Coordinates of N, CA, C and O in Angstrom, one line a residue:
X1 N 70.0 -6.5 -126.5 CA 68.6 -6.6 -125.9 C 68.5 -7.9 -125.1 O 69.0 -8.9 -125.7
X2 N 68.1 -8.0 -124.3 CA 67.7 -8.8 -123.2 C 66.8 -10.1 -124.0 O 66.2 -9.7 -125.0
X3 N 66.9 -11.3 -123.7 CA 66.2 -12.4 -124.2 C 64.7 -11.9 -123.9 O 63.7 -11.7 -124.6
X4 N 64.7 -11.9 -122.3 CA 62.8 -11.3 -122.2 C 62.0 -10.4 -123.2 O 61.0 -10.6 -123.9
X5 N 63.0 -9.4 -123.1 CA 62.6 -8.2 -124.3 C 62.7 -8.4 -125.8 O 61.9 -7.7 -126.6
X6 N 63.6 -9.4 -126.3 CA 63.3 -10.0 -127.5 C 62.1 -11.1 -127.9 O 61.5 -11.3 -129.0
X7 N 62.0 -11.6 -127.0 CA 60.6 -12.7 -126.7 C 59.5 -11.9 -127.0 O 58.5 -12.4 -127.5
X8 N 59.5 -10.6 -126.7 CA 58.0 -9.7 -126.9 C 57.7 -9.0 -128.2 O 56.6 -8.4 -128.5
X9 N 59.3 -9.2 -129.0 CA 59.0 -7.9 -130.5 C 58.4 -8.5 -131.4 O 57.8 -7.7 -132.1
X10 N 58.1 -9.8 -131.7 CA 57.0 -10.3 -132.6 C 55.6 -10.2 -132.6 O 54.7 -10.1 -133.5
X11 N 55.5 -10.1 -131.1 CA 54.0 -9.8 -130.7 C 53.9 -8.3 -130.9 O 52.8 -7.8 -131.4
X12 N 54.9 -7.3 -130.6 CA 54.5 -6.1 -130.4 C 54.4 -5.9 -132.1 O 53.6 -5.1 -132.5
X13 N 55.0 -6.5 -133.1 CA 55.5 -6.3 -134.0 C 53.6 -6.3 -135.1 O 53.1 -5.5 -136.0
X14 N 53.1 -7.6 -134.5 CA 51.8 -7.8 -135.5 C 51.1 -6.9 -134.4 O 50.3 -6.3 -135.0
X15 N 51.1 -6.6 -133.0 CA 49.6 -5.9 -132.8 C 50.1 -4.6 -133.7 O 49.2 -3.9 -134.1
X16 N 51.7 -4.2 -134.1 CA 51.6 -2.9 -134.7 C 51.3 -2.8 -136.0 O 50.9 -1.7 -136.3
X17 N 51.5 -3.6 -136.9 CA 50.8 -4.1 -138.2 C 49.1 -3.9 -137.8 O 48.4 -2.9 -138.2
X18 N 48.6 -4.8 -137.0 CA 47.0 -4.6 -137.6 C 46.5 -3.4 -137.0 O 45.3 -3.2 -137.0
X19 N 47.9 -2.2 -136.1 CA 47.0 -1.1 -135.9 C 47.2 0.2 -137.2 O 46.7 1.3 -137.3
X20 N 48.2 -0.6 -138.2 CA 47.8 -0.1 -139.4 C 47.0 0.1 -140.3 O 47.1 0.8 -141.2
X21 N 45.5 -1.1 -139.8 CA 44.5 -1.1 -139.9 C 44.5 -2.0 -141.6 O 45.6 -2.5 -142.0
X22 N 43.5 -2.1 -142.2 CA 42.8 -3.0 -143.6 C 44.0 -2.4 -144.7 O 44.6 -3.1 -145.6
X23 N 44.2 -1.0 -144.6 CA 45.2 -0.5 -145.9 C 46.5 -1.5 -146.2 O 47.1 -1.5 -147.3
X24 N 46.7 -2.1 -145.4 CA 48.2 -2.7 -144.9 C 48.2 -3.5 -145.9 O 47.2 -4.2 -146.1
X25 N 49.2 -3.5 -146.8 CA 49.2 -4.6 -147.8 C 49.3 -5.9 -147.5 O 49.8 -6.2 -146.5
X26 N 48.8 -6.7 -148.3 CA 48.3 -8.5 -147.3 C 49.9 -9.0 -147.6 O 50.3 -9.7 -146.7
X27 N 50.8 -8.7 -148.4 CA 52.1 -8.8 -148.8 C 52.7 -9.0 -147.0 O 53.3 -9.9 -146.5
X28 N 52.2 -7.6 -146.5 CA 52.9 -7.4 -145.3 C 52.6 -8.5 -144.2 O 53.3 -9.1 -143.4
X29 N 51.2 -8.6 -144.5 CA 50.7 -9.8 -143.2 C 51.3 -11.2 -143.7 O 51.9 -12.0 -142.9
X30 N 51.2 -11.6 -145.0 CA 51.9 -12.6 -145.2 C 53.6 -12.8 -144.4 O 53.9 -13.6 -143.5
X31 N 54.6 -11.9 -145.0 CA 55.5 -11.9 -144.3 C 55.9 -11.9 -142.9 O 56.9 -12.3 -142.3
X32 N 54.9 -11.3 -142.4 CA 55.0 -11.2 -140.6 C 54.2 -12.9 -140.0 O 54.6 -13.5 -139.0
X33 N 53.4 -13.3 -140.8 CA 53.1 -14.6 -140.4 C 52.6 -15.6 -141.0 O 51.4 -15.9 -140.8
X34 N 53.2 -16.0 -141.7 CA 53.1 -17.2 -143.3 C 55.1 -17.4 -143.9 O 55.7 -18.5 -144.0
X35 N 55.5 -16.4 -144.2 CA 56.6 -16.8 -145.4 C 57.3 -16.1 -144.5 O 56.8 -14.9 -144.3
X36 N 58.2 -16.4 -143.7 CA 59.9 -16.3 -143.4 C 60.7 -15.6 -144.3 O 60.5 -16.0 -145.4
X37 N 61.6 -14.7 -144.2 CA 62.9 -14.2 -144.7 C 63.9 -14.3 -144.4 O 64.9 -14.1 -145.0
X38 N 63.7 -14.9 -142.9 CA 64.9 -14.7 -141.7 C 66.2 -16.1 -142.8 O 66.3 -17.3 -143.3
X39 N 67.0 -14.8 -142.7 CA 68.0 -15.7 -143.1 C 68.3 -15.9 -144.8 O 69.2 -16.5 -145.3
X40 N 67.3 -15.2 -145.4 CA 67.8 -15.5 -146.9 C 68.3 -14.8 -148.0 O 68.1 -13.6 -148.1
X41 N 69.2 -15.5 -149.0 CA 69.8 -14.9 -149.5 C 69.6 -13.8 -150.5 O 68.5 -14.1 -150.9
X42 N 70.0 -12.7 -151.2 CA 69.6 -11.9 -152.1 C 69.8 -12.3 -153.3 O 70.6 -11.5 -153.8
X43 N 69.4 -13.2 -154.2 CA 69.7 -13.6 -155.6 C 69.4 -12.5 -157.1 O 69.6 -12.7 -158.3
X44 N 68.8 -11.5 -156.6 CA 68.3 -10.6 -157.9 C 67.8 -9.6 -157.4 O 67.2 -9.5 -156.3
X45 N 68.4 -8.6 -158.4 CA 67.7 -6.5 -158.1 C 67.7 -6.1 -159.6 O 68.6 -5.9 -160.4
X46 N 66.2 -5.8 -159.7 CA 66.6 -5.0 -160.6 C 65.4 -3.9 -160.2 O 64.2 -4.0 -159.8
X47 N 66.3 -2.7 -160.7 CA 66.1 -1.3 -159.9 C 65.3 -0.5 -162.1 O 66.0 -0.4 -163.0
X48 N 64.0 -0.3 -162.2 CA 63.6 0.4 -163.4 C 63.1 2.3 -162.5 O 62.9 2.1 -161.4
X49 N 63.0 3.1 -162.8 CA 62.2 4.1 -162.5 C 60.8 3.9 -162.0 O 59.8 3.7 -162.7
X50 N 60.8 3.8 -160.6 CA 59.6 3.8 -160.0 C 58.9 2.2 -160.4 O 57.9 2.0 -161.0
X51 N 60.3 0.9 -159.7 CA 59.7 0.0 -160.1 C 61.5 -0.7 -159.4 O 62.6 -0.4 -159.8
X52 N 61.1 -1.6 -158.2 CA 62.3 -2.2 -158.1 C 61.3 -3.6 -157.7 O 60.1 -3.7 -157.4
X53 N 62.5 -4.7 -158.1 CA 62.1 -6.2 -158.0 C 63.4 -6.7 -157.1 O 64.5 -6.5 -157.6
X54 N 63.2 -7.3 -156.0 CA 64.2 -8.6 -155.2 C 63.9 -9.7 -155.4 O 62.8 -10.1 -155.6
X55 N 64.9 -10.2 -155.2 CA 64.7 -12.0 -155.4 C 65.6 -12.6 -154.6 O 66.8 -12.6 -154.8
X56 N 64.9 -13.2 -153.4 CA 65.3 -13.9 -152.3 C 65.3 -15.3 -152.2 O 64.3 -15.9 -152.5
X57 N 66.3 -16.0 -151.8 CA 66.3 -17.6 -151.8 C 66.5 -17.8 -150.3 O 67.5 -17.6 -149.6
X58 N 64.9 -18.5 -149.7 CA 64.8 -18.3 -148.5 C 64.7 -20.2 -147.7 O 65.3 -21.2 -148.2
X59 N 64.1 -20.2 -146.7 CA 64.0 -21.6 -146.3 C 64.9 -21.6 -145.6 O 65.7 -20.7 -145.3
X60 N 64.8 -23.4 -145.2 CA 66.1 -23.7 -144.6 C 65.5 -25.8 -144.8 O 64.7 -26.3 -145.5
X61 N 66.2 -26.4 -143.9 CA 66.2 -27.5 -144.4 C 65.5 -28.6 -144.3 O 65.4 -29.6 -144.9
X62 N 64.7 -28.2 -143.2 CA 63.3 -29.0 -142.3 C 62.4 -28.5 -143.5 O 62.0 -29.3 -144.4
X63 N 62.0 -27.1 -143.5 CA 61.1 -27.6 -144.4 C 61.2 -26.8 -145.9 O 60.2 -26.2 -146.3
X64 N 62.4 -26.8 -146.5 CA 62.3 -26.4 -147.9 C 62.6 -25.0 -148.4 O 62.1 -23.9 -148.1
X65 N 63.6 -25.3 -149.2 CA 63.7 -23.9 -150.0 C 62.7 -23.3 -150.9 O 61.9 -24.0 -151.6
X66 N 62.7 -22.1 -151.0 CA 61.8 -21.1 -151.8 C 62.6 -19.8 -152.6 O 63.5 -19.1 -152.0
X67 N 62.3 -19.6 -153.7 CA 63.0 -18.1 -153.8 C 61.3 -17.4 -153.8 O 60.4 -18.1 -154.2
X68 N 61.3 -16.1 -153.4 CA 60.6 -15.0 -153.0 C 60.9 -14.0 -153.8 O 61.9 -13.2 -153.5
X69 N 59.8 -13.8 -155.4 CA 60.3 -12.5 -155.4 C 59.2 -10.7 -154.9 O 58.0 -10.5 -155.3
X70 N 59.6 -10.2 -154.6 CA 59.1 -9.1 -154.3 C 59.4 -8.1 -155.2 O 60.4 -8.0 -155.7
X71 N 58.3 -7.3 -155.3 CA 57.9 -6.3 -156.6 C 57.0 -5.3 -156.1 O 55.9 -5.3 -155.6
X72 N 58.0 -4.4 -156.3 CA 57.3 -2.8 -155.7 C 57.3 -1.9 -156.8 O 58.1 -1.7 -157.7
X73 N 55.8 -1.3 -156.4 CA 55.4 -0.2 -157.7 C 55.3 1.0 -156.7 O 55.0 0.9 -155.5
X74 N 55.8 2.8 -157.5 CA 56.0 3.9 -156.7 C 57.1 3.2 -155.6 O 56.9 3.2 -154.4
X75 N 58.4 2.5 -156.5 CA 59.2 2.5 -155.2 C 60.3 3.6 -155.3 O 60.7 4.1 -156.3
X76 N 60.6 3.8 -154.1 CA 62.3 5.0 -154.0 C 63.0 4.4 -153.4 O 62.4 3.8 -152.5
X77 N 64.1 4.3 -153.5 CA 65.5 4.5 -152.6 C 66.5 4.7 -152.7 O 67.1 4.8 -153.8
X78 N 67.2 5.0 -151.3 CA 68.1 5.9 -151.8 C 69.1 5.1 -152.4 O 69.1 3.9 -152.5
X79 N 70.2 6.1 -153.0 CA 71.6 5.3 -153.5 C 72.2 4.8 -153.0 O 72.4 3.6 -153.4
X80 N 72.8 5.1 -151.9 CA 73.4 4.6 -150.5 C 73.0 3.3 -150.6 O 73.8 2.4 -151.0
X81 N 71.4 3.1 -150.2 CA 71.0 1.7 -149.7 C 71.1 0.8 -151.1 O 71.5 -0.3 -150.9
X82 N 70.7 1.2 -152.3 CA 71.1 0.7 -153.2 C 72.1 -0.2 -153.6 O 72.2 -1.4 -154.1
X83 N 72.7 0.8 -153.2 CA 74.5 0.2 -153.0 C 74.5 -0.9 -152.2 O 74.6 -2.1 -152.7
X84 N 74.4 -0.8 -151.1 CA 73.5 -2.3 -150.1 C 73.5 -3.5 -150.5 O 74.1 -4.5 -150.1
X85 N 72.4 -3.1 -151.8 CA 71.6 -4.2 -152.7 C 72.7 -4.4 -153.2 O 73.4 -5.4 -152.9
X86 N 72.9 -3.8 -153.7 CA 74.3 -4.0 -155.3 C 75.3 -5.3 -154.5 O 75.3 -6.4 -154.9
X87 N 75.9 -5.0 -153.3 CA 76.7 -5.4 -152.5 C 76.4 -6.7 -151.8 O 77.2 -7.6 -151.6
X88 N 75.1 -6.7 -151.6 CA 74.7 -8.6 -151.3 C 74.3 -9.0 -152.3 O 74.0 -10.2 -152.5
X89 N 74.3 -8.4 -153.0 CA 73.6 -9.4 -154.4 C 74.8 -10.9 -154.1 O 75.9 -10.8 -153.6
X90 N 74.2 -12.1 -154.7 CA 74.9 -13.4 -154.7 C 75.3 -13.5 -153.7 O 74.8 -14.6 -153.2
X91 N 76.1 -12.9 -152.9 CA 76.4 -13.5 -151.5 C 76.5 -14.5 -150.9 O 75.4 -14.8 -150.5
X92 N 77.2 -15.3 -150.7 CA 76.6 -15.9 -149.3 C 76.6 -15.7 -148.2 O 75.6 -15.9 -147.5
X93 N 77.7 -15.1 -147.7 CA 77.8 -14.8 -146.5 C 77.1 -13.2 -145.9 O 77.4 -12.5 -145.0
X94 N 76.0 -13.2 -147.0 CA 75.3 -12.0 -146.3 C 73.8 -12.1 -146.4 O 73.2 -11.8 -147.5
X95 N 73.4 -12.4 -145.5 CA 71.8 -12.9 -144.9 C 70.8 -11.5 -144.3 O 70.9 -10.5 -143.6
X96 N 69.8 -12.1 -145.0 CA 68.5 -10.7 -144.9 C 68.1 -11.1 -142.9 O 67.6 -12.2 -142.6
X97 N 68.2 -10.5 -142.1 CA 68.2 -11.1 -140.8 C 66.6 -10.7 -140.7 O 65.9 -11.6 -140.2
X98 N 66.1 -9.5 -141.1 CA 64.7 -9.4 -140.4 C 64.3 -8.1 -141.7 O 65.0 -7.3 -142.3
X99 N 62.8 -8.2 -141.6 CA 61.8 -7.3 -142.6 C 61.1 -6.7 -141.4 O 61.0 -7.3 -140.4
X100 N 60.7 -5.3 -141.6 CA 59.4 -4.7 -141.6 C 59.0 -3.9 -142.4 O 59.7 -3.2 -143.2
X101 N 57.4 -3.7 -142.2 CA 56.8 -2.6 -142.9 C 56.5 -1.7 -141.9 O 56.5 -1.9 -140.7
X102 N 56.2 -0.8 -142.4 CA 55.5 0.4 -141.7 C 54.4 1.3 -142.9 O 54.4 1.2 -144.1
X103 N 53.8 2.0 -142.0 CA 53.4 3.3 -142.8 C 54.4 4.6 -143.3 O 55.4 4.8 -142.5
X104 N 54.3 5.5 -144.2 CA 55.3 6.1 -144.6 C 54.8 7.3 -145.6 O 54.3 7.2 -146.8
X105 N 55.0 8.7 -144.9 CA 54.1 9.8 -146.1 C 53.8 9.5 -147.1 O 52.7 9.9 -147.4
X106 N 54.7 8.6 -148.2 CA 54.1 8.3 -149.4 C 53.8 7.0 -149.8 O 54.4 6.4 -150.7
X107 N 52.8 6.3 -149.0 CA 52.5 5.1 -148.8 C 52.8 4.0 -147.6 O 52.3 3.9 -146.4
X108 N 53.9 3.4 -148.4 CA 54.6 2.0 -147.0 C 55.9 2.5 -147.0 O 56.1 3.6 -147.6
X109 N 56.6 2.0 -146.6 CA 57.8 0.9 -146.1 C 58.3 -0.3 -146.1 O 57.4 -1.2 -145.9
X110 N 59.7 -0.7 -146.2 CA 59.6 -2.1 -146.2 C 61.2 -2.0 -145.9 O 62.1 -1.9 -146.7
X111 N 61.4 -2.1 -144.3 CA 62.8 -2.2 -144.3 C 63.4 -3.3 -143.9 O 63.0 -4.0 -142.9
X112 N 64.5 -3.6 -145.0 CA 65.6 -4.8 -144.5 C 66.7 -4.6 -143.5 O 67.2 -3.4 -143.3
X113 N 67.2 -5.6 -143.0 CA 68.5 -5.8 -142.5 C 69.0 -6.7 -142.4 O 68.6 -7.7 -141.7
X114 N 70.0 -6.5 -143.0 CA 71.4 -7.8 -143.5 C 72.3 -7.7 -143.0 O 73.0 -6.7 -142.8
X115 N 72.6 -8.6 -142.6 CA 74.4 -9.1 -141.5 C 74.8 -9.4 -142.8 O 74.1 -9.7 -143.8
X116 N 76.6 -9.5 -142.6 CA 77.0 -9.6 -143.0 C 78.6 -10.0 -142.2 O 79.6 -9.2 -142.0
X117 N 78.4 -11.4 -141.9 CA 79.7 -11.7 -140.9 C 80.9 -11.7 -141.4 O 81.7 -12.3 -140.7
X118 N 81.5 -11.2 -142.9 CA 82.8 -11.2 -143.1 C 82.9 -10.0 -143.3 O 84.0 -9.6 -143.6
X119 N 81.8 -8.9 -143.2 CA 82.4 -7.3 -142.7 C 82.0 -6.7 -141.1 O 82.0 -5.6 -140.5
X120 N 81.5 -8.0 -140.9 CA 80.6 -7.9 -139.3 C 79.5 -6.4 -139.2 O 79.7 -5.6 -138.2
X121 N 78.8 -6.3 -139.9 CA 78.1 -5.0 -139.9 C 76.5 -5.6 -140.1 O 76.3 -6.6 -140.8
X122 N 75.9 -5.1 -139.8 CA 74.8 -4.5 -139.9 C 74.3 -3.5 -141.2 O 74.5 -2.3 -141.1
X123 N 73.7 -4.1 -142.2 CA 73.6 -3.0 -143.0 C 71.5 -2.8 -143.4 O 70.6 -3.7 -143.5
X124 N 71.4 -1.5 -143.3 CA 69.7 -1.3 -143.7 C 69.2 -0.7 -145.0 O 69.7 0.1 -145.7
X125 N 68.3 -1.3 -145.1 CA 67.6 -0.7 -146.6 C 66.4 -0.5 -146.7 O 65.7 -1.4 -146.9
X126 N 65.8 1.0 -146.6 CA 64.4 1.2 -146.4 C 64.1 1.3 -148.1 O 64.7 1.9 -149.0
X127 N 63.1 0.7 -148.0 CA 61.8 1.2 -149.7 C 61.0 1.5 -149.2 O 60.4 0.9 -148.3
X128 N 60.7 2.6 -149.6 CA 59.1 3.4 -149.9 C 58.7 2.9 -151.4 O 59.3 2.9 -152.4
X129 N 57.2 2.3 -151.2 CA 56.1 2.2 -152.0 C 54.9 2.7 -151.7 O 54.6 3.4 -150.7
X130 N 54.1 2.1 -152.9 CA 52.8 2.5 -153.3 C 52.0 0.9 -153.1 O 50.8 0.6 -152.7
X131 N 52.9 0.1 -153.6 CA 51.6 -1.2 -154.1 C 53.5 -2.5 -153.9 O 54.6 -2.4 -154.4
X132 N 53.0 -3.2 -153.2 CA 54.1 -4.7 -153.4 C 53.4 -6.0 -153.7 O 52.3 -6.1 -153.3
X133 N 53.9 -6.8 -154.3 CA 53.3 -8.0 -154.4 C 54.3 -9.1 -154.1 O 55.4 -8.7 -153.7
X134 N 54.2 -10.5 -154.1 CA 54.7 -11.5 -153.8 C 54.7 -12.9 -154.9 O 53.7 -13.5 -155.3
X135 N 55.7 -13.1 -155.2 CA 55.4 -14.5 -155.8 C 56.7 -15.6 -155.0 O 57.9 -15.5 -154.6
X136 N 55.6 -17.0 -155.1 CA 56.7 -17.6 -154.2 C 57.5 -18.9 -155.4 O 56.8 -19.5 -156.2
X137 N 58.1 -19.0 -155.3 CA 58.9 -20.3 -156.4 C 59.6 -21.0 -155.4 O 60.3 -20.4 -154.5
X138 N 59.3 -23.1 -155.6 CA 59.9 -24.0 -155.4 C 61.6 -23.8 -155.4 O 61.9 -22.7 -155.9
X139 N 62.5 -24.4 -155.1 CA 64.1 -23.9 -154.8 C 64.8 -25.7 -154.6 O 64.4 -26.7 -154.0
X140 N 65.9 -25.5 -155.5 CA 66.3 -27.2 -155.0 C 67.3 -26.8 -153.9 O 68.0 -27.9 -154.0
X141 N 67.8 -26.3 -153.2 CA 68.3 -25.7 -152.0 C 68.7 -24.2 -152.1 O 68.3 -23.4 -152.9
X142 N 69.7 -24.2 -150.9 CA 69.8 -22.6 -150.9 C 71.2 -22.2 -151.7 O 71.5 -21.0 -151.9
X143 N 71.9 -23.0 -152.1 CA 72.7 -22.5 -153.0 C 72.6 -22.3 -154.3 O 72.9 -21.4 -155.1
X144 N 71.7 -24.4 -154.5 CA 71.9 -24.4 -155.8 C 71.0 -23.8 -156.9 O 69.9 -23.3 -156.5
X145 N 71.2 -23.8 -158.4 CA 70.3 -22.8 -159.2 C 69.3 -23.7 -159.3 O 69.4 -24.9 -159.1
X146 N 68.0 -22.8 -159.8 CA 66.7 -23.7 -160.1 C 66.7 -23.8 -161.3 O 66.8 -22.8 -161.9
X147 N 66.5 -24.8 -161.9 CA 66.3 -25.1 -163.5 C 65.4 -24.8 -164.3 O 65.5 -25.2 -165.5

């Protein structure tokens, strides 16, 4: 994609969120403009029946690590993508590059994509939900554990 044409997908990105109108979970507006993902690592999955949790260790060094966990109720996905998860878990060298939500027959959306430069791929992971939330936790960097 063209630098010009990438210069425009943020903007196209929120007027397409708020033409999702008030249902849009605030989870989502936060992420599109407040709390960053770009770039963070996957530190925790845990997948129950219609209930998956991630746990992202995000930031960078100007201004501060965070781990992010996200918690979706009525979530699905597939195994495939699953597998995904299973496969960056701990990582380092495989970074969440970009989120969106969308709308989706059975509620939202919430799709990832992770590089991963020592298989050089591109890999995606859509969730369908009903309801997400957010919690943010302090981080003493991006590798090390929080106490």
């Amino acid at each position: 994609m063209p630098d010009a044409e990438a210069e425009k997908v943020p903007a196209a990105y929120l007027a397409h969120l708020a033409a999702l109108g008030p249902a849009l979970p605030d989870v989502a507006r936060r992420l599109a403009t407040e709390v960053s993902l770009h770039d963070a690592l996957l530190r925790g999955v845990e997948r129950k029946k219609g209930r998956l949790e991630l746990l992202f260790r995000a930031g960078n060094q100007q201004t501060g690590y965070f781990d992010a966990m996200l918690e979706y109720e009525g979530a699905e996905i597939a195994d495939a993508e699953a597998l995904v998860l299973q496969n960056a878990l701990g990582r380092q060298d495989v970074e969440l590059l970009s989120d969106e939500f969308d709308s989706h027959e059975s509620g939202w959306s919430h799709t990832l994509l992770f590089w991963g430069p020592s298989r050089g791929t591109y890999q995606e992971v859509a969730v369908t939900f009903s309801a997400v939330s957010l919690r943010l936790f302090p981080a003493p960097g991006r590798f090390e554990e929080r106490s």
